[in-house]
PDB file of C-alpha atoms and ligand atoms in Angstrom:
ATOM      1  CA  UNK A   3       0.000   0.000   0.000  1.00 45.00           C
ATOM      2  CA  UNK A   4       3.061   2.490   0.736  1.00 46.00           C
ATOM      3  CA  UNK A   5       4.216   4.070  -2.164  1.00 50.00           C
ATOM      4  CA  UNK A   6       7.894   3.955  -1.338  1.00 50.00           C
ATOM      5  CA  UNK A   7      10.049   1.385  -0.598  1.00 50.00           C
ATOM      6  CA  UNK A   8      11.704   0.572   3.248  1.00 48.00           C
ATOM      7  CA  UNK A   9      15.132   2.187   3.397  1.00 51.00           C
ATOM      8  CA  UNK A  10      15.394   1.041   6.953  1.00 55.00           C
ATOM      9  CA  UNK A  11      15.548  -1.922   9.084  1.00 59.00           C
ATOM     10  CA  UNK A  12      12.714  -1.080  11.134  1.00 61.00           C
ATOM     11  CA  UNK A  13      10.700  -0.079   8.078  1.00 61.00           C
ATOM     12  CA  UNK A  14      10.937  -3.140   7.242  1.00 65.00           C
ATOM     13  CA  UNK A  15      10.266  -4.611  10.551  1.00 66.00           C
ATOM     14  CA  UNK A  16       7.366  -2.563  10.285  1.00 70.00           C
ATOM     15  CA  UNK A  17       6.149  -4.008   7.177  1.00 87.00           C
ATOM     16  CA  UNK A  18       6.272  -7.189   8.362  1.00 95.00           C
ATOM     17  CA  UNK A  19       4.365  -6.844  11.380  1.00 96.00           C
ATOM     18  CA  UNK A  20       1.325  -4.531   8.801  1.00 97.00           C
ATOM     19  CA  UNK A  21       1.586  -7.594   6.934  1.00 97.00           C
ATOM     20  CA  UNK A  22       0.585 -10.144   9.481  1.00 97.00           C
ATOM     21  CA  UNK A  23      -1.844  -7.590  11.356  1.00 98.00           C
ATOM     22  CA  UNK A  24      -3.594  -6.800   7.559  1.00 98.00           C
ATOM     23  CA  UNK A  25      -3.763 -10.737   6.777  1.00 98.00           C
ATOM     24  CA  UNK A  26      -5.114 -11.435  10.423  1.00 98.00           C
ATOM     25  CA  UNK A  27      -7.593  -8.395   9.851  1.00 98.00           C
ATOM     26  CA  UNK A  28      -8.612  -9.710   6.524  1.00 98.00           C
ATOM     27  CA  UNK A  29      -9.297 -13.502   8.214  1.00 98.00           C
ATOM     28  CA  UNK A  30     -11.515 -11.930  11.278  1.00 98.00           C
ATOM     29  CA  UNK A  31     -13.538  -9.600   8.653  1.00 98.00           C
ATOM     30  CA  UNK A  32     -14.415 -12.979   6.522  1.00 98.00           C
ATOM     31  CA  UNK A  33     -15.266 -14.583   9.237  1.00 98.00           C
ATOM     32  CA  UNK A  34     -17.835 -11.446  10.539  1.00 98.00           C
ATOM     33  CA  UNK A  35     -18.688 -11.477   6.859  1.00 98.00           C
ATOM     34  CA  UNK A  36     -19.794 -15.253   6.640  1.00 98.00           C
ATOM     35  CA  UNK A  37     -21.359 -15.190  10.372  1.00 98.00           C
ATOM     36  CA  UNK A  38     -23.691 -12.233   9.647  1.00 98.00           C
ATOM     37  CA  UNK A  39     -25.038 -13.566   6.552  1.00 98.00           C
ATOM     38  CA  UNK A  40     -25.786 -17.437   8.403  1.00 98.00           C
ATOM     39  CA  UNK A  41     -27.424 -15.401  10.952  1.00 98.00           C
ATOM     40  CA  UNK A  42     -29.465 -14.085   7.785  1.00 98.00           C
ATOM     41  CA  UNK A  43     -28.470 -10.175   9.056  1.00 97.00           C
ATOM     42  CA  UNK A  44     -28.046  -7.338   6.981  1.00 95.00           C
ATOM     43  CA  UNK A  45     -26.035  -5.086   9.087  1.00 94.00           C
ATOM     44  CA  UNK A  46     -22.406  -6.323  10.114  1.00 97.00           C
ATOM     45  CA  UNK A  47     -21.804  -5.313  13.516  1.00 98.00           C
ATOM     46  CA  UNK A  48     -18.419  -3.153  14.440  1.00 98.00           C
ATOM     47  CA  UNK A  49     -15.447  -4.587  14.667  1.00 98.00           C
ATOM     48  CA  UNK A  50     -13.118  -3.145  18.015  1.00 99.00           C
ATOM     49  CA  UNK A  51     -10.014  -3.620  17.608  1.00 98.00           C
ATOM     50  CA  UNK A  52      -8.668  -4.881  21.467  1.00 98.00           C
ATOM     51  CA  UNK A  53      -5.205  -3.612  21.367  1.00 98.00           C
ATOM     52  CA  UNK A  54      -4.449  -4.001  25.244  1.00 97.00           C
ATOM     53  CA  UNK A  55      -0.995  -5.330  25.632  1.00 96.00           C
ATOM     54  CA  UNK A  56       0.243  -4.306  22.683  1.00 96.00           C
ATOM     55  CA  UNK A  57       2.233  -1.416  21.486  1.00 96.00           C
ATOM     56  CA  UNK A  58       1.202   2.285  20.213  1.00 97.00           C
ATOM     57  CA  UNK A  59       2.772   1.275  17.094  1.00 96.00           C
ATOM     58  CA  UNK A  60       0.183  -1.435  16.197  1.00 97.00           C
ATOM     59  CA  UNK A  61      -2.725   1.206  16.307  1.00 98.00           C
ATOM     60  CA  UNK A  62      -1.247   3.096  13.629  1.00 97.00           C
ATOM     61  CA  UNK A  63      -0.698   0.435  11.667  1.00 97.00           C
ATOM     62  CA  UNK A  64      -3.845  -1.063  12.012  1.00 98.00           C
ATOM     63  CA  UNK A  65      -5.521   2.981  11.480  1.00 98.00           C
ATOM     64  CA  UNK A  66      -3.287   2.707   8.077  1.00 97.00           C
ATOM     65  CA  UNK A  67      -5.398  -0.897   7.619  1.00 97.00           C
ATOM     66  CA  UNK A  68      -8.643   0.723   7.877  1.00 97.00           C
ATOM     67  CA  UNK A  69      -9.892  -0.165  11.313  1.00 98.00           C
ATOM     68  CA  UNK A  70     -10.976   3.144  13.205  1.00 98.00           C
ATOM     69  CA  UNK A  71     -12.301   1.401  16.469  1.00 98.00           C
ATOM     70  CA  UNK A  72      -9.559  -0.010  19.319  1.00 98.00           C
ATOM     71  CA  UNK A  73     -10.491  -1.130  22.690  1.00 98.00           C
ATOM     72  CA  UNK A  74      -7.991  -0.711  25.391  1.00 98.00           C
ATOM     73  CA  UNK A  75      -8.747  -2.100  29.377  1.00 98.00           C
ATOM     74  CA  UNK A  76      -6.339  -0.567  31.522  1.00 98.00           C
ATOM     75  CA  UNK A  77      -6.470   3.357  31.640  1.00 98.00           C
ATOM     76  CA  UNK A  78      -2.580   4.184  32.241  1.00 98.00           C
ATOM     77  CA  UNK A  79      -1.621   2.017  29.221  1.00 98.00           C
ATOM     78  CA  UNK A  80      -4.333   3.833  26.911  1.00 98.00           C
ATOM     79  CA  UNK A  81      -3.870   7.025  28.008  1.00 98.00           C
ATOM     80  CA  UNK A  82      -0.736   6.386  27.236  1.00 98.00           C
ATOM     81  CA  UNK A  83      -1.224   5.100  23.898  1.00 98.00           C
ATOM     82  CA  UNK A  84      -3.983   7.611  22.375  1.00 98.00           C
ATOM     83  CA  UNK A  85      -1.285  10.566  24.022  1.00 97.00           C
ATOM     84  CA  UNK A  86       1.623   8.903  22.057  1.00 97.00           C
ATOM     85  CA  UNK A  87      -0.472   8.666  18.504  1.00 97.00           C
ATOM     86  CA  UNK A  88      -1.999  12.365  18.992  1.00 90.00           C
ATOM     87  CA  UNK A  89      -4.711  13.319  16.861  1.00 85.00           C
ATOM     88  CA  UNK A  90      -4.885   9.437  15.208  1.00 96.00           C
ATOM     89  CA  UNK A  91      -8.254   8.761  13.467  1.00 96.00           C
ATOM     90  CA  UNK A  92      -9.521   6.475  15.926  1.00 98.00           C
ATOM     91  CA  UNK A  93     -11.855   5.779  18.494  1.00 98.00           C
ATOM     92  CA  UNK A  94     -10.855   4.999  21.951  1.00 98.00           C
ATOM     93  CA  UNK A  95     -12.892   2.328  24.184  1.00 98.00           C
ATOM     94  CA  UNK A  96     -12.631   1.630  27.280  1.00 98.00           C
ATOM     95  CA  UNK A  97     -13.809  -2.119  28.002  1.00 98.00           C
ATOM     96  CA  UNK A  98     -12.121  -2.724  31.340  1.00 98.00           C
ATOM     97  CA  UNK A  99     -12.727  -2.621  34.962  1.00 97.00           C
ATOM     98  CA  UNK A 100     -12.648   0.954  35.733  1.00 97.00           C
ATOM     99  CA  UNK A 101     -11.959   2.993  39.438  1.00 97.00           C
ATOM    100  CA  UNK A 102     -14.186   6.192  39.761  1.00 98.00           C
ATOM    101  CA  UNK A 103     -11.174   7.548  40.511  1.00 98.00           C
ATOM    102  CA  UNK A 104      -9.851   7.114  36.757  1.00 98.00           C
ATOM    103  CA  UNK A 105     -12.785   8.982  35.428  1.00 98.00           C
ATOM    104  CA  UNK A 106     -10.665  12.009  35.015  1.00 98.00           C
ATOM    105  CA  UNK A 107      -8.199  10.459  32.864  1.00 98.00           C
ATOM    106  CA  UNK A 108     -10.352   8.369  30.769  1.00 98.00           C
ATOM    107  CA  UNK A 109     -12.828  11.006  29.423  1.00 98.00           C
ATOM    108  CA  UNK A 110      -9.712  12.886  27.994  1.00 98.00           C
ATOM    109  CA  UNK A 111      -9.402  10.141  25.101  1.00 98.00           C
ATOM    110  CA  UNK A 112     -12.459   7.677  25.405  1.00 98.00           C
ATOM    111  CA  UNK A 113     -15.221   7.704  22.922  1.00 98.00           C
ATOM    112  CA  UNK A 114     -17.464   4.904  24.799  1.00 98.00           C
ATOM    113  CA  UNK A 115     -16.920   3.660  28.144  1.00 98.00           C
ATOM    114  CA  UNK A 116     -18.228  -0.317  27.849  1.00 98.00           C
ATOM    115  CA  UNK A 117     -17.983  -1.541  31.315  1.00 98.00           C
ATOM    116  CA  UNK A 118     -20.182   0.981  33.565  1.00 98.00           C
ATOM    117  CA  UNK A 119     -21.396  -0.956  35.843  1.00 98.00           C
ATOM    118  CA  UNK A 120     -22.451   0.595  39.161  1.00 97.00           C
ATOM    119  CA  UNK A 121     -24.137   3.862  40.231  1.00 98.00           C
ATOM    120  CA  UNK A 122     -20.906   5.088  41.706  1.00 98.00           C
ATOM    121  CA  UNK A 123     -18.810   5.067  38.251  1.00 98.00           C
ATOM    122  CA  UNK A 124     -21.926   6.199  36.054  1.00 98.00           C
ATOM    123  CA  UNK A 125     -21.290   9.210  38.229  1.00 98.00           C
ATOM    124  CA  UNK A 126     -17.752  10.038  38.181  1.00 98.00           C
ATOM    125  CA  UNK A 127     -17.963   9.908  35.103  1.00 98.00           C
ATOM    126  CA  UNK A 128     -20.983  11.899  34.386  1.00 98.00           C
ATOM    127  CA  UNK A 129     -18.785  14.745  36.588  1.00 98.00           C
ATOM    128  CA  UNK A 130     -15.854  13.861  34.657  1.00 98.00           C
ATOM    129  CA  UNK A 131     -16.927  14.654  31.173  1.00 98.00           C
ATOM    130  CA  UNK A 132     -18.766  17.787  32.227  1.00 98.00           C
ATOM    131  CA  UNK A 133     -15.617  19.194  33.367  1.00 98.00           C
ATOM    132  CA  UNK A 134     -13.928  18.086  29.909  1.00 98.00           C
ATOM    133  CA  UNK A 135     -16.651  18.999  27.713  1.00 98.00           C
ATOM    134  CA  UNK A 136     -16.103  23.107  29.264  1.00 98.00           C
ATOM    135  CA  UNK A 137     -12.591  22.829  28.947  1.00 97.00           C
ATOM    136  CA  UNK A 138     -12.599  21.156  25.200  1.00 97.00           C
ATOM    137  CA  UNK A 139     -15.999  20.483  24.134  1.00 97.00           C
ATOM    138  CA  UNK A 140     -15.468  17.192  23.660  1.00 97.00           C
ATOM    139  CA  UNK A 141     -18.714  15.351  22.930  1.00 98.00           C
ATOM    140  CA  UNK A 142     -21.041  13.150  24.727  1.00 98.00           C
ATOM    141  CA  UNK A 143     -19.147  10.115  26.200  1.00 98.00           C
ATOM    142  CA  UNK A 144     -21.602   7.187  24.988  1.00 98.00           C
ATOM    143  CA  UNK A 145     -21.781   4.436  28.176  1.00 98.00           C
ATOM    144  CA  UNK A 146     -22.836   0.489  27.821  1.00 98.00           C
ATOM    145  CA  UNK A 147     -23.685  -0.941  31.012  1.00 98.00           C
ATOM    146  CA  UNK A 148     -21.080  -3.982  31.336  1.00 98.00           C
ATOM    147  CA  UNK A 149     -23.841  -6.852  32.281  1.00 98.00           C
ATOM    148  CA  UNK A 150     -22.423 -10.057  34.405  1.00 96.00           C
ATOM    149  CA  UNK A 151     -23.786 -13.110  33.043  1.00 93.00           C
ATOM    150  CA  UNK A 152     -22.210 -15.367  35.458  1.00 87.00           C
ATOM    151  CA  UNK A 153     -24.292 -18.231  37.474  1.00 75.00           C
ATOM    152  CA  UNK A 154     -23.037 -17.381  40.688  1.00 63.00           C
ATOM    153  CA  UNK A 155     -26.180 -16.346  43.127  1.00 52.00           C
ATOM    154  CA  UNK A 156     -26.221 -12.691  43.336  1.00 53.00           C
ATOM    155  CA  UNK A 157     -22.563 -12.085  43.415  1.00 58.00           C
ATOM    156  CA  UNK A 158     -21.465 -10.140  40.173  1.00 61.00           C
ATOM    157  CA  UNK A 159     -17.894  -9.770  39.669  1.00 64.00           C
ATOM    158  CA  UNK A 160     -17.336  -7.991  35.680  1.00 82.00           C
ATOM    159  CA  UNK A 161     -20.368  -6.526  35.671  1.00 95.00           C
ATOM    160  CA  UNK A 162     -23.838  -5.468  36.953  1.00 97.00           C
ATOM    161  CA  UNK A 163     -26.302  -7.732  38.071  1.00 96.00           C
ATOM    162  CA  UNK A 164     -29.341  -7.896  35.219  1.00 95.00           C
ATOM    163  CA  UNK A 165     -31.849  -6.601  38.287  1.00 95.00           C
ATOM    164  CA  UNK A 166     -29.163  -3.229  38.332  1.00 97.00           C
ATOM    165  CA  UNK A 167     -29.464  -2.196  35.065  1.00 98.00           C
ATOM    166  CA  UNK A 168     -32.628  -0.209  34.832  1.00 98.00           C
ATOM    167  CA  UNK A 169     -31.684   1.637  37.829  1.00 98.00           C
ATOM    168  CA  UNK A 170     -28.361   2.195  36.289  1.00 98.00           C
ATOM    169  CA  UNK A 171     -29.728   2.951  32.707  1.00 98.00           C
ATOM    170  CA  UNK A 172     -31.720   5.839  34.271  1.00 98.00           C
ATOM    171  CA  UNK A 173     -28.762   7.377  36.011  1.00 98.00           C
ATOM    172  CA  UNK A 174     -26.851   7.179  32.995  1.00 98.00           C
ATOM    173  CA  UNK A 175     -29.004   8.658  30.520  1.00 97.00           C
ATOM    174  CA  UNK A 176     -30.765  11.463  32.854  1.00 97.00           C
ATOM    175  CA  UNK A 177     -26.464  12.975  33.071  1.00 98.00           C
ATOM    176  CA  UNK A 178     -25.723  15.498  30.801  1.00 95.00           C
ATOM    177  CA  UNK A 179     -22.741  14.275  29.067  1.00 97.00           C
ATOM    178  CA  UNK A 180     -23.437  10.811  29.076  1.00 98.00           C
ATOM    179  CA  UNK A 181     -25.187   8.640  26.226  1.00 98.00           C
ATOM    180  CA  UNK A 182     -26.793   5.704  27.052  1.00 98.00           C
ATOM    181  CA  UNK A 183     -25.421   3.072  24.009  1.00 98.00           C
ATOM    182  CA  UNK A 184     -26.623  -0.671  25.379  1.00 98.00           C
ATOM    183  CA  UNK A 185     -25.256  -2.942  27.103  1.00 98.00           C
ATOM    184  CA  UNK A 186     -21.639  -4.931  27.350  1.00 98.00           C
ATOM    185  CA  UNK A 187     -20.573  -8.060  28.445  1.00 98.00           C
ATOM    186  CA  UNK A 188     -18.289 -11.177  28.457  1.00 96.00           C
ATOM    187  CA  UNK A 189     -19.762 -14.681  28.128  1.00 95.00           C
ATOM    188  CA  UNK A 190     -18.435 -16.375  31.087  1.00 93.00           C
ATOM    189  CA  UNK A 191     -15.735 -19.049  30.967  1.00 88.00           C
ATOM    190  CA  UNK A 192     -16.694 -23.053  30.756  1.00 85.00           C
ATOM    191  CA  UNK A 193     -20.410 -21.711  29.836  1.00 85.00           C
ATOM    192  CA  UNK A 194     -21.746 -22.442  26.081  1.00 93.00           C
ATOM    193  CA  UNK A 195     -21.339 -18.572  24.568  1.00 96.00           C
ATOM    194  CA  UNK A 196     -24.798 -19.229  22.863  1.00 97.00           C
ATOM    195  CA  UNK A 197     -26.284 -19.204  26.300  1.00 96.00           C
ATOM    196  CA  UNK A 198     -25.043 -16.182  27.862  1.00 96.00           C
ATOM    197  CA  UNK A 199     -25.535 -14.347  24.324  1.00 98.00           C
ATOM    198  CA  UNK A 200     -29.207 -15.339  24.586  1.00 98.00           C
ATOM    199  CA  UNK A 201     -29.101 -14.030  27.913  1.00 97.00           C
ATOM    200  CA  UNK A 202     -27.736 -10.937  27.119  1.00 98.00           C
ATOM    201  CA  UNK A 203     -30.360  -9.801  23.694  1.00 98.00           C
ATOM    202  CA  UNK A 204     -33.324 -10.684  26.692  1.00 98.00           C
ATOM    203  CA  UNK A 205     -31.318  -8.206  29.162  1.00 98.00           C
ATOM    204  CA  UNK A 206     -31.121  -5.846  25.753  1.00 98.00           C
ATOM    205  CA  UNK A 207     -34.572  -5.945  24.791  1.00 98.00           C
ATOM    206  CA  UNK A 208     -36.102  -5.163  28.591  1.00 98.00           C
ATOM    207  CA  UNK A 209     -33.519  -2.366  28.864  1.00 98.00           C
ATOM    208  CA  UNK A 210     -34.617  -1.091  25.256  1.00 98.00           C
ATOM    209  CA  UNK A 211     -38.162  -1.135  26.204  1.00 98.00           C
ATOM    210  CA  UNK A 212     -37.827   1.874  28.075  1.00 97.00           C
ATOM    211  CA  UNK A 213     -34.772   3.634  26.448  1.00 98.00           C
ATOM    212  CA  UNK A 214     -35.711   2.964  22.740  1.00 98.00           C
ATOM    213  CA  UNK A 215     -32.003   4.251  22.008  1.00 97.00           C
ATOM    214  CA  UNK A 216     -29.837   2.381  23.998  1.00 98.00           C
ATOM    215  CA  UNK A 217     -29.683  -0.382  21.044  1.00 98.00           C
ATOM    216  CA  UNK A 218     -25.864  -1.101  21.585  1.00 98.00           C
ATOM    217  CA  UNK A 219     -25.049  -4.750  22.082  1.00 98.00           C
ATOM    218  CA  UNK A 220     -20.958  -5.244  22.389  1.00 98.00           C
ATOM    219  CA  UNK A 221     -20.615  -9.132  22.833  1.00 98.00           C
ATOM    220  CA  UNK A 222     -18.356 -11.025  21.031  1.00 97.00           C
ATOM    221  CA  UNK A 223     -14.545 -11.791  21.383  1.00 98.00           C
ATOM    222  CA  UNK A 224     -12.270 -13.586  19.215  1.00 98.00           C
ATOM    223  CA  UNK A 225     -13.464 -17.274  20.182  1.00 96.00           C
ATOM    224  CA  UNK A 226     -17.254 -16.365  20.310  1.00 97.00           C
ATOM    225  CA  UNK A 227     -17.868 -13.791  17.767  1.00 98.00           C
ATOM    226  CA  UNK A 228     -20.383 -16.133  15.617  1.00 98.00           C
ATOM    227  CA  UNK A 229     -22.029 -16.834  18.778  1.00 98.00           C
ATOM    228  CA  UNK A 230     -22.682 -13.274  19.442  1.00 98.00           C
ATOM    229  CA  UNK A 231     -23.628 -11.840  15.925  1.00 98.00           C
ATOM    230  CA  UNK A 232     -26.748 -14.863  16.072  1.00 98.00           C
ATOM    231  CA  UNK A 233     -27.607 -13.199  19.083  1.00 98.00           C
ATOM    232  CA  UNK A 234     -27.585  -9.577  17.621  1.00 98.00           C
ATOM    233  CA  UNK A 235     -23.912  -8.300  18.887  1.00 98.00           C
ATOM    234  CA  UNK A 236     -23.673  -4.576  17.250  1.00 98.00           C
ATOM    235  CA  UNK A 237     -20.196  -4.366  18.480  1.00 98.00           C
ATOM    236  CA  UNK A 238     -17.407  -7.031  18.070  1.00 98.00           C
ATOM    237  CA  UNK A 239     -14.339  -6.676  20.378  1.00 98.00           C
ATOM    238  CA  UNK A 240     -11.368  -8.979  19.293  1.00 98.00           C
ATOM    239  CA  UNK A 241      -7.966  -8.540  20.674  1.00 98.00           C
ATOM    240  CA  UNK A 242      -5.870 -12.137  19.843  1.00 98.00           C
ATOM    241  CA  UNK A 243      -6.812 -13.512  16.622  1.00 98.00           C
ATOM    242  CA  UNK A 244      -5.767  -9.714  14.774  1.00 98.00           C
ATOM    243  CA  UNK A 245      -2.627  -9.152  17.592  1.00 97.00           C
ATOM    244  CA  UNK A 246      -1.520 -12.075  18.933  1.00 96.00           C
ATOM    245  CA  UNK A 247      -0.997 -13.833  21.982  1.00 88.00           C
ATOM    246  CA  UNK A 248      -0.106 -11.808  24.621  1.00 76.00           C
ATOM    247  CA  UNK A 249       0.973 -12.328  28.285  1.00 65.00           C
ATOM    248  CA  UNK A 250      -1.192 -14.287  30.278  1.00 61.00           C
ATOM    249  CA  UNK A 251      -1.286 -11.976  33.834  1.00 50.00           C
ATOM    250  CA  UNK A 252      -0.563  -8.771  34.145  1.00 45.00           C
TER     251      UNK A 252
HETATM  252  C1  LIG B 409      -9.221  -8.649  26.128  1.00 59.73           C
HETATM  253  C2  LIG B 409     -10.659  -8.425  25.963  1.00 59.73           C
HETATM  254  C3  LIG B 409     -11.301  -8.728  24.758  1.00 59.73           C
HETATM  255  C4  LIG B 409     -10.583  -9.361  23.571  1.00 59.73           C
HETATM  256  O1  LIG B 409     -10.439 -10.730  23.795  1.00 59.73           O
HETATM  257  P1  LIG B 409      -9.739 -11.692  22.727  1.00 59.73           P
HETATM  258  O2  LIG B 409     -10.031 -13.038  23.247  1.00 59.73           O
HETATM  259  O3  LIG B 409      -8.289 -11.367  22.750  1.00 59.73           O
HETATM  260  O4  LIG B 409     -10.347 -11.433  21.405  1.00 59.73           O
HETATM  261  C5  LIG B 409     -12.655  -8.456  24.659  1.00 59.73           C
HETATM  262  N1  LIG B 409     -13.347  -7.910  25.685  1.00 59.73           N
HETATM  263  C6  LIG B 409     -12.780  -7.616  26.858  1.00 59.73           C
HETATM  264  C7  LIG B 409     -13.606  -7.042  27.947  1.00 59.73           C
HETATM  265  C8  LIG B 409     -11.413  -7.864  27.040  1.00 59.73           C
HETATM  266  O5  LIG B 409     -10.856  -7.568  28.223  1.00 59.73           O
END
């Protein structure tokens, strides 16, 4: 795609690593492709590009492939990042467990915050981007309430409890600032993905029943993206079939 050649070793490092990221890209899109039409849909839900773990360097590259959507889920290394690659065409999401304390630093580069899940956060949050939007006008910080779908009796760990989110979808969208997108979650391990997906368009539908808007569904990583686009996933968010492995624990 460059229109000169590498005069450099790490060009050509570089084109290397565009190489494998544009050929991994490529396999992920087909398989969105072939996955939205067997679910017999007509609109292809967005693909996120996860990009936690690895390096500044492989947003640009994958910006120069055409993807304008990265998620990130740990606020120092994306603030970080999105500082690093300026004014980069991209959108920034946040899709990680997130201190109210972090607010601050997250509207500064965040387009959508996935993984509100408690009054508390929906707050900061809500004071956060007010203080942003008078200092830079930055615009409306759209929110998806991060749902648990885990078994576990009342105990929700990665999420809001499916009784929370009404009460949470109100507080949301009655903040200035804030936008009210859907809903977010993971489908939990050793549980059949089709299951919790299910789960998750029911939560979806009850919460778009009274806000007609919030029609967001982000479900769907890189082992259970079919899973979620049969279920009606509008957002995709796939880190390690386009990147790579990365590091186990951090
Ligand atoms: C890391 C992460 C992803 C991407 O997972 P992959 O299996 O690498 O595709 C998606 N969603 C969340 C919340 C994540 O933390």
């Amino acid at each position: 795609m460059t229109d000169h050649p590498p005069h450099t070793a790490q060009a050509s490092a570089d084109d290397a690593r565009s190489a494998v990221l544009q050929e991994r890209l490529a396999a992920v899109r087909h398989r969105i492709s072939a996955a939205t039409s067997a679910a017999g849909r007509l609109d292809e839900p967005r693909l996120i590009v996860v990009t936690k773990f690895h390096p500044a360097a492989d947003v640009r590259r994958l910006a120069a492939l055409g993807v304008a959507d990265v998620g990130e889920n740990r606020d120092q290394e994306a603030s970080a990042k999105a500082a690093e690659l300026g004014g980069l065409d991209v959108r920034w999401h946040f899709i990680g467990q997130l201190q109210s304390n972090k607010a601050k630093s997250v509207v500064k580069y965040a387009h959508s915050v996935q993984s509100v899940d408690r009054l508390q956060l929906a707050d900061a949050l809500a004071k956060a981007v007010a203080r942003e939007q008078d200092a830079t006008g930055r615009p409306d910080l759209y929110c998806y309430i991060q749902v648990s779908l885990e078994d576990d009796g009342g105990e929700h760990r990665g999420g809001a409890g499916p009784d929370d989110v009404g009460l949470l979808a109100d507080r949301i969208e009655t903040a200035a600032g804030l936008h009210l997108a859907g809903v977010m979650a993971v489908a939990p391990l050793g549980a059949h993905p089709d299951a919790a997906f299910e789960r998750l368009a029911g939560i979806s539908a009850a919460l778009r029943a009274n806000h007609p808007a919030a029609v967001g569904i982000s479900a769907g990583m890189s082992q259970d993206l079919e899973a979620a686009i049969r279920f009606g996933a509008t957002h995709l968010r796939i880190g390690s079939d386009i990147l790579g492995s990365r590091p186990a624990v951090r």
